[in-house]
Tab-separated table of C-alpha atoms and ligand atoms in Angstrom:
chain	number	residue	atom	x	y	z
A	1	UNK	CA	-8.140	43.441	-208.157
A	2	UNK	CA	-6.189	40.560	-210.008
A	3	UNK	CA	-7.352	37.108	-209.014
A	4	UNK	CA	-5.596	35.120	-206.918
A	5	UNK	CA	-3.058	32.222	-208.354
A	6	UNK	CA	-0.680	30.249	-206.489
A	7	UNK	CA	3.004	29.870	-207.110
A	8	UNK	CA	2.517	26.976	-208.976
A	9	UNK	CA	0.569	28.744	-211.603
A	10	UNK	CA	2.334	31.900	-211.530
A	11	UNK	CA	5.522	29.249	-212.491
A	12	UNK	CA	2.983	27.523	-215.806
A	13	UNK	CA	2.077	31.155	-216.691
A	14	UNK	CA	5.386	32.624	-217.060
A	15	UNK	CA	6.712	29.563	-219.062
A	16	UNK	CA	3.571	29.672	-221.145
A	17	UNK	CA	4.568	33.398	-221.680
A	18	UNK	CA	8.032	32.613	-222.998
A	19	UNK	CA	6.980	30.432	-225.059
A	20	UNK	CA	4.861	33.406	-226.850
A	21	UNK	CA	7.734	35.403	-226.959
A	22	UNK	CA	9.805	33.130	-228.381
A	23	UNK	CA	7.718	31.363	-231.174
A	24	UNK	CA	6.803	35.189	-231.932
A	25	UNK	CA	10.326	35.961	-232.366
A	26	UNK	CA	10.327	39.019	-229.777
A	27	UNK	CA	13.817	37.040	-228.021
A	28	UNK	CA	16.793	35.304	-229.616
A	29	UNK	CA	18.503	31.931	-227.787
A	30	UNK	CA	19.019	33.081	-224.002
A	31	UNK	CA	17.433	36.647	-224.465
A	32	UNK	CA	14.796	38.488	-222.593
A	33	UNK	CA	13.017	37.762	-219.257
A	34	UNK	CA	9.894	37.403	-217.085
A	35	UNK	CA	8.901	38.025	-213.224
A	36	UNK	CA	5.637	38.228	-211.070
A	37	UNK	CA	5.144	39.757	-208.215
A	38	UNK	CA	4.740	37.312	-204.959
A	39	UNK	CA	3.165	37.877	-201.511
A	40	UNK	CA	5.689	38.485	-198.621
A	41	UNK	CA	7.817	40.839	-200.533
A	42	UNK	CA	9.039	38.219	-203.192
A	43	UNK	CA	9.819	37.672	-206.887
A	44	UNK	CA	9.444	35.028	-208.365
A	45	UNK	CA	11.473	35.197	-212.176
A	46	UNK	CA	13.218	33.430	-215.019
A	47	UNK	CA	16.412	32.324	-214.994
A	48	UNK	CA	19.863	33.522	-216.963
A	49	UNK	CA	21.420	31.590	-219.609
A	50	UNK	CA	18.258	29.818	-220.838
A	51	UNK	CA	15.821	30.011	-224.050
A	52	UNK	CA	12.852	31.615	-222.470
A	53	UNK	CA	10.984	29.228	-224.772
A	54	UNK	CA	12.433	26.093	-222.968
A	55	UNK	CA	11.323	26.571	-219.266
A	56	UNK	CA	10.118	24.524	-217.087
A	57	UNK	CA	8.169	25.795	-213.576
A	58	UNK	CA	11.455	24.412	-211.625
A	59	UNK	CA	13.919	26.236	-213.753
A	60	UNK	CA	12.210	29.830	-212.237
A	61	UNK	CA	13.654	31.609	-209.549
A	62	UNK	CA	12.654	33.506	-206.535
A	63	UNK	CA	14.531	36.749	-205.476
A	64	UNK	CA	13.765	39.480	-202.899
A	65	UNK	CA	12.889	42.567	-203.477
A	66	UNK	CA	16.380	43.411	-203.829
A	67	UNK	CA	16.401	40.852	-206.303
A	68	UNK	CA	18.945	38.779	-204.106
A	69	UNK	CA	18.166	35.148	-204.698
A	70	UNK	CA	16.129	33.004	-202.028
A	71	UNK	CA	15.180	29.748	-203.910
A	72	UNK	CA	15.825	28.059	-207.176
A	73	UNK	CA	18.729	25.758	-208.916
A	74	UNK	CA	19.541	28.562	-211.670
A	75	UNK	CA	20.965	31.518	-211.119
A	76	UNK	CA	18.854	35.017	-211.420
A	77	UNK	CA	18.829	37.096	-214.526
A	78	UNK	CA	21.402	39.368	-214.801
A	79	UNK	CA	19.028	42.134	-215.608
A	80	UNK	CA	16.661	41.592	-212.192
A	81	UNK	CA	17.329	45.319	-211.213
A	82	UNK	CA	15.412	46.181	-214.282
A	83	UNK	CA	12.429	44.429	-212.374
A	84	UNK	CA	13.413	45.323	-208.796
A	85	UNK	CA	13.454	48.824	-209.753
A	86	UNK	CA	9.732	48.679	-211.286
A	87	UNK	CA	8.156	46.928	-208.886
A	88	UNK	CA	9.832	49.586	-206.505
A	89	UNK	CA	8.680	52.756	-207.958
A	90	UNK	CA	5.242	51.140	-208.983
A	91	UNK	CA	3.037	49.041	-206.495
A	92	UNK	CA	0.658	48.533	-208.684
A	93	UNK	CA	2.438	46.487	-210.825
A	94	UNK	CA	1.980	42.910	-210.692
A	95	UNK	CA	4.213	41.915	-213.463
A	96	UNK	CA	7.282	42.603	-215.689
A	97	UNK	CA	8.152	41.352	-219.187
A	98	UNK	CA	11.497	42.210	-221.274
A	99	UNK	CA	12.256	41.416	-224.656
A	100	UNK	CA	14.162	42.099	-227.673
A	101	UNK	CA	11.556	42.379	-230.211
A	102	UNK	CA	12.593	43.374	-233.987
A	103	UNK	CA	11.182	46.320	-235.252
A	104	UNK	CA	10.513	48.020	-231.814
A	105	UNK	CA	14.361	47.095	-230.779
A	106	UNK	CA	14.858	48.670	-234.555
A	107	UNK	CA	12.981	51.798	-233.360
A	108	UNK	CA	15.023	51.812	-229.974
A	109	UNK	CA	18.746	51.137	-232.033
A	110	UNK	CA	17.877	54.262	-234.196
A	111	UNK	CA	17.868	56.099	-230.850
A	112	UNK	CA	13.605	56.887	-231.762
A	113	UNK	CA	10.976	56.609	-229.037
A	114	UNK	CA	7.788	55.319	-230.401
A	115	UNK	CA	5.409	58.669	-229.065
A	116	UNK	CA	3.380	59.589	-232.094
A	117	UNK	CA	0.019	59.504	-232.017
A	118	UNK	CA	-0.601	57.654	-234.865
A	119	UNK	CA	-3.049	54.723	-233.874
A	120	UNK	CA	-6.000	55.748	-231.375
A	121	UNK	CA	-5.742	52.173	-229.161
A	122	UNK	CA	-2.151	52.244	-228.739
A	123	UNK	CA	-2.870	55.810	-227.133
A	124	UNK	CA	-5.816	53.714	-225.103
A	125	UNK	CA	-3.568	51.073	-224.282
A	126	UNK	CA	0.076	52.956	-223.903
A	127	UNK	CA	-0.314	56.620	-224.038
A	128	UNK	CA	2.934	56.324	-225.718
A	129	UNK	CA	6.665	54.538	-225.933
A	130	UNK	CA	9.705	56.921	-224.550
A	131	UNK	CA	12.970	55.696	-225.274
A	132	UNK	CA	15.151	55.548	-221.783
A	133	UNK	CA	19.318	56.662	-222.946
A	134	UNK	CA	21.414	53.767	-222.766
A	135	UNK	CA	22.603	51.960	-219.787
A	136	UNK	CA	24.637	48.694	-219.706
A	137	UNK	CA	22.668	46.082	-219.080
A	138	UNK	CA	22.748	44.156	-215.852
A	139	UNK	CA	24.050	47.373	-214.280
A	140	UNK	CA	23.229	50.223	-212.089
A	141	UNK	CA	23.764	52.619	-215.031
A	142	UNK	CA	20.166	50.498	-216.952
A	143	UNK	CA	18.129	51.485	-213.746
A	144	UNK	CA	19.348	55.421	-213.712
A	145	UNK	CA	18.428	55.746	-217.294
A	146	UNK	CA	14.910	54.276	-216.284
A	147	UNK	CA	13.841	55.924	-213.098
A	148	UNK	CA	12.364	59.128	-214.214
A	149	UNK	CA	10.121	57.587	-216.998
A	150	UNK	CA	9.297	53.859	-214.882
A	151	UNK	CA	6.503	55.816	-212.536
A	152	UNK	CA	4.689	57.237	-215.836
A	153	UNK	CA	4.856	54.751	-218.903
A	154	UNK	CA	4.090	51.153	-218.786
A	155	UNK	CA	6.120	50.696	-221.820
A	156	UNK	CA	9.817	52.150	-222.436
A	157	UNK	CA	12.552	51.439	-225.439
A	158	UNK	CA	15.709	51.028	-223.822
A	159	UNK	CA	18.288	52.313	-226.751
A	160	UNK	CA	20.269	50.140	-228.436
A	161	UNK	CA	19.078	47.457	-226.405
A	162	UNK	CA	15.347	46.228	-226.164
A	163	UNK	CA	11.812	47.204	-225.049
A	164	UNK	CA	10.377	46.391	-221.044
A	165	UNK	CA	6.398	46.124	-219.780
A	166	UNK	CA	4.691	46.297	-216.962
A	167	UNK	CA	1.163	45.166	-215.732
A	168	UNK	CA	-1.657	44.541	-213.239
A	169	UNK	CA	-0.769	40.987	-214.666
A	170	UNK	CA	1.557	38.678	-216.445
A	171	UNK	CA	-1.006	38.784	-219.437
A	172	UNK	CA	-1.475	42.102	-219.353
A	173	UNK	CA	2.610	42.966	-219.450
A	174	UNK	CA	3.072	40.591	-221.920
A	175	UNK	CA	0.115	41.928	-224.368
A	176	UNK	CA	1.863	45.147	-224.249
A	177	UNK	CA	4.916	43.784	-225.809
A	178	UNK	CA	2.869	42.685	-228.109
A	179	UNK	CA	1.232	46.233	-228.640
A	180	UNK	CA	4.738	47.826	-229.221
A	181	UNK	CA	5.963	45.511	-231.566
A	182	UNK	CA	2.528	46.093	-233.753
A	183	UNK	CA	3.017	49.588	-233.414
A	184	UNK	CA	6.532	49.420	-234.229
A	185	UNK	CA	5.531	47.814	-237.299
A	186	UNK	CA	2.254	50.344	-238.239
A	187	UNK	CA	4.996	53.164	-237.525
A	188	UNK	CA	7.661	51.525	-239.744
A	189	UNK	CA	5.081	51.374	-242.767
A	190	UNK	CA	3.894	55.201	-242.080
A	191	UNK	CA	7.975	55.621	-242.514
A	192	UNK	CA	8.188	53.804	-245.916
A	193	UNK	CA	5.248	55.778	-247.269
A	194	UNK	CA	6.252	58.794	-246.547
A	195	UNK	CA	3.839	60.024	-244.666
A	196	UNK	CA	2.529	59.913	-241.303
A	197	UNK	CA	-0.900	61.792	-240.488
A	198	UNK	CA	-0.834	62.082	-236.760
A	199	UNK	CA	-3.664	62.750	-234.353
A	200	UNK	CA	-5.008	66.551	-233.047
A	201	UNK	CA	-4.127	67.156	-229.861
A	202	UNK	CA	-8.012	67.580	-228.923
A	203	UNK	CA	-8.127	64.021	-230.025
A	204	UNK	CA	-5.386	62.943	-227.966
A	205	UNK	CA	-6.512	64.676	-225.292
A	206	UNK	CA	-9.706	62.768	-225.191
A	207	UNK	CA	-8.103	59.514	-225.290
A	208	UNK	CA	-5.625	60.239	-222.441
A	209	UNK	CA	-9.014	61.075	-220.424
A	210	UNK	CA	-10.609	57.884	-221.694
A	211	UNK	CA	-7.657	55.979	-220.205
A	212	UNK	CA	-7.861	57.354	-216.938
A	213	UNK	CA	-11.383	56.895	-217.124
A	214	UNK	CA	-10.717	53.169	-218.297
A	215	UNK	CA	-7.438	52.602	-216.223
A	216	UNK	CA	-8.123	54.790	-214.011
A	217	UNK	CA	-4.430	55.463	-214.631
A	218	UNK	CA	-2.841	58.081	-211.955
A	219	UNK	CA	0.344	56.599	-214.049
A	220	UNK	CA	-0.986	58.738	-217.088
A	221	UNK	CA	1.947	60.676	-218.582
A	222	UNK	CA	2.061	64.974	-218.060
A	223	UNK	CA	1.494	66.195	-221.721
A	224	UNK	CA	3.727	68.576	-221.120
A	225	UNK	CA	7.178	65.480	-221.958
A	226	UNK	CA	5.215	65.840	-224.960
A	227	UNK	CA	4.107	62.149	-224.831
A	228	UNK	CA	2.422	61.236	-227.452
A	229	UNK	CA	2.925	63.942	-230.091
A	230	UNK	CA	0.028	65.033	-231.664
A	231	UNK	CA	-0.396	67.258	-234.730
A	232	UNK	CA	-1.335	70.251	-232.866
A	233	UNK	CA	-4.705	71.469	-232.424
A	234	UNK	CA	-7.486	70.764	-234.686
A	235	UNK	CA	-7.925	75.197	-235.469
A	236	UNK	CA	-4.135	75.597	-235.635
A	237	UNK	CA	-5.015	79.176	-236.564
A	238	UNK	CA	-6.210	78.147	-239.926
A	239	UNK	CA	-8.044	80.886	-241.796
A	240	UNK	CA	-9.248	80.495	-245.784
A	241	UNK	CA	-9.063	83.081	-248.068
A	242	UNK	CA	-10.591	83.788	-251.361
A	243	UNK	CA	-8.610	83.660	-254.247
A	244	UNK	CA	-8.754	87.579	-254.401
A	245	UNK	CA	-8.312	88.642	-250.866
A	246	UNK	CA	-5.359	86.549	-251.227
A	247	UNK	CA	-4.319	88.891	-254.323
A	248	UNK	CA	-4.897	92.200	-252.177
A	249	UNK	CA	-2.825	90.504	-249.475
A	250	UNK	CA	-0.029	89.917	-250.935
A	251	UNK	CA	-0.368	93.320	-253.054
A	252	UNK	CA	-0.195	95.230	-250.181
A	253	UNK	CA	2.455	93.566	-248.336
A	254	UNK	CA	4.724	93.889	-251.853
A	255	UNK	CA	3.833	97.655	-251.534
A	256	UNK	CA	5.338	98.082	-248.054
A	257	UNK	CA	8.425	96.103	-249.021
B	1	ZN	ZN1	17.715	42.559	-222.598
């Protein structure tokens, strides 16, 4: 159970946030945007048109579910039904963050999902990154693209546009932006290398069961999307040979031929 905070430091928190995204370069001038879930069905989020770095508490905004405004001198992010339709589908989610952060908005542009299972704590933390098809932002056609993956994944590319979080908390939300960006960036060198070695499924498996065990995460992706890929099982039918039954092998398979 999250402890309780009042408006008032809901509003400090979420301008303390976008100030992390900015000075961490995860937004550009007006870009990205925050909201926190408020008791008697309310929102309470940041406003268009302004450097999430440069809030104050009275710049924030409060919106209904729908994400219809109810209080505030700025107008409501255009891309609210990004958060209306998360805190919708998920009640356990407290908080939303959205950003634009380099390499993982890189990832997203290159129309790649960030689901290999290449770090053991991003599994922990994530499970793993889809990538939702493109939808306009700011439009019905953003929240379609989400829906299906929203009720499973705490973190989700949007292509060609940016990266969105979700948590039992503001904190939480936000550190997972942070987590995809890192990852983003871990991936990117595995690219430039050449080589990624990517976990067994067994160990996969036995993080995803840590997580629920952790989490206790109903929210825990069905393998079966394929979410995070692993490299197969550990015994992927591997057998060894000698040298010589090798020989006799292939002997007697160039005698059939
Ligand atoms: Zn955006």
């Amino acid at each position: 159970m999250a402890e309780y905070k009042s408006e008032n430091e809901h509003r400090l928190e979420i301008c303390e946030a976008g100030k992390w995204l900015h000075q961490k370069g995860f937004v550009a001038a007006s870009d990205g945007n925050l909201s926190v879930r408020l008791p008697g069905k309310r929102i309470l989020c940041t406003p268009t048109m302004m450097s999430k770095g440069m809030m104050r508490p009275d710049d924030l905004v409060i919106t209904d579910l729908a994400g219809r405004k109810l209080e505030g001198t700025r107008n409501v992010s255009s891309e609210i039904a990004m958060h209306v339709l998360i805190y919708d589908r998920r009640p356990d989610v407290q908080s939303v963050v959205h950003a634009h952060p380099p390499t993982a908005t890189g990832y997203a542009a290159a129309g790649l999902p960030l689901n290999k299972a290449l770090i053991s704590e991003v599994v922990l933390a994530l499970g793993c990154v889809p990538l939702a098809r493109y939808g306009t932002p700011g439009t019905p056609e953003l929240a379609e693209a989400l829906k299906g993956l929203v009720p499973h994944y705490d973190a989700i590319l949007m292509a060609n546009h940016g990266v969105v979080c979700s948590g039992a908390t503001l904190l939480e939300a936000y550190f997972k932006m942070e987590t995809v960006e890192h990852f983003a960036r871990i991936s990117l060198v595995t690219e430039v290398l050449g080589q990624q070695n990517l976990l067994s499924e067994g160990d996969v498996t036995k993080l995803m069961e840590a997580r629920r065990k952790y989490f206790g995460m109903d929210t825990t992706p069905p393998r079966v999307m394929g979410c995070p890929t692993s490299a197969g099982p550990e015994t992927a039918e591997r057998v060894s040979l000698t040298k010589d039954e090798l020989k006799r092998l292939i002997g007697e398979a160039l005698q059939k031929s």
